[in-house]
Amino acid sequence: MAQLSLKATTPDLIDFDDTTLKITWKDGVTSVFDLLDLRKRCPCVVCKGGHGGKVGTTTGGIQKISLYAVNKVGRYAINPVWSDNHQTGIYSFDSLRMLADGLGGDLTL
């Protein structure tokens, strides 16, 4: 797993609109994420196929999504509140930055 600096994984600003989530990191880089892609990559146990399910069963049919809110989880993650009433996914800043930089991470499908 790639090592990223603390500045590279610490958000300075988190913002979203109808289609994207934007994070400007302390190192000055701005990452832009497509909301539908992020929703389908939800790292929660239900969306990842835990409890006897199959990966993609809960997210495969989603065609459009928006965000109601983005809550911070300590200093390490965000917890999005999605328009389909799903809000159990915790997206770590490390994984989001790795995804944006093409380095894989926990959000890789």
mmCIF file of C-alpha atoms in Angstrom, residues 1-6 8-9 92-106 108:
data_model
loop_
_atom_site.group_PDB
_atom_site.id
_atom_site.type_symbol
_atom_site.label_atom_id
_atom_site.label_comp_id
_atom_site.label_asym_id
_atom_site.label_seq_id
_atom_site.Cartn_x
_atom_site.Cartn_y
_atom_site.Cartn_z
ATOM 1 C CA MET A 1 0.000 0.000 0.000
ATOM 2 C CA ALA A 2 1.309 3.429 -0.939
ATOM 3 C CA GLN A 3 2.305 5.841 1.805
ATOM 4 C CA LEU A 4 0.808 9.299 1.556
ATOM 5 C CA SER A 5 1.837 12.305 3.582
ATOM 6 C CA LEU A 6 -0.392 13.654 6.337
ATOM 7 C CA ALA A 8 -2.074 14.650 1.306
ATOM 8 C CA THR A 9 -4.763 12.940 3.387
ATOM 9 C CA SER A 92 -11.476 7.158 4.955
ATOM 10 C CA PHE A 93 -9.466 10.127 3.747
ATOM 11 C CA ASP A 94 -6.576 7.768 2.927
ATOM 12 C CA SER A 95 -8.798 5.649 0.658
ATOM 13 C CA LEU A 96 -10.365 8.669 -1.021
ATOM 14 C CA ARG A 97 -6.964 10.201 -1.795
ATOM 15 C CA MET A 98 -5.615 6.883 -3.051
ATOM 16 C CA LEU A 99 -8.668 6.457 -5.291
ATOM 17 C CA ALA A 100 -8.246 9.982 -6.674
ATOM 18 C CA ASP A 101 -4.551 9.404 -7.327
ATOM 19 C CA GLY A 102 -5.183 6.031 -9.018
ATOM 20 C CA LEU A 103 -3.439 4.084 -6.252
ATOM 21 C CA GLY A 104 -6.294 1.697 -5.410
ATOM 22 C CA GLY A 105 -7.320 1.702 -1.773
ATOM 23 C CA ASP A 106 -10.323 0.279 0.045
ATOM 24 C CA THR A 108 -11.546 -0.041 -5.401
#
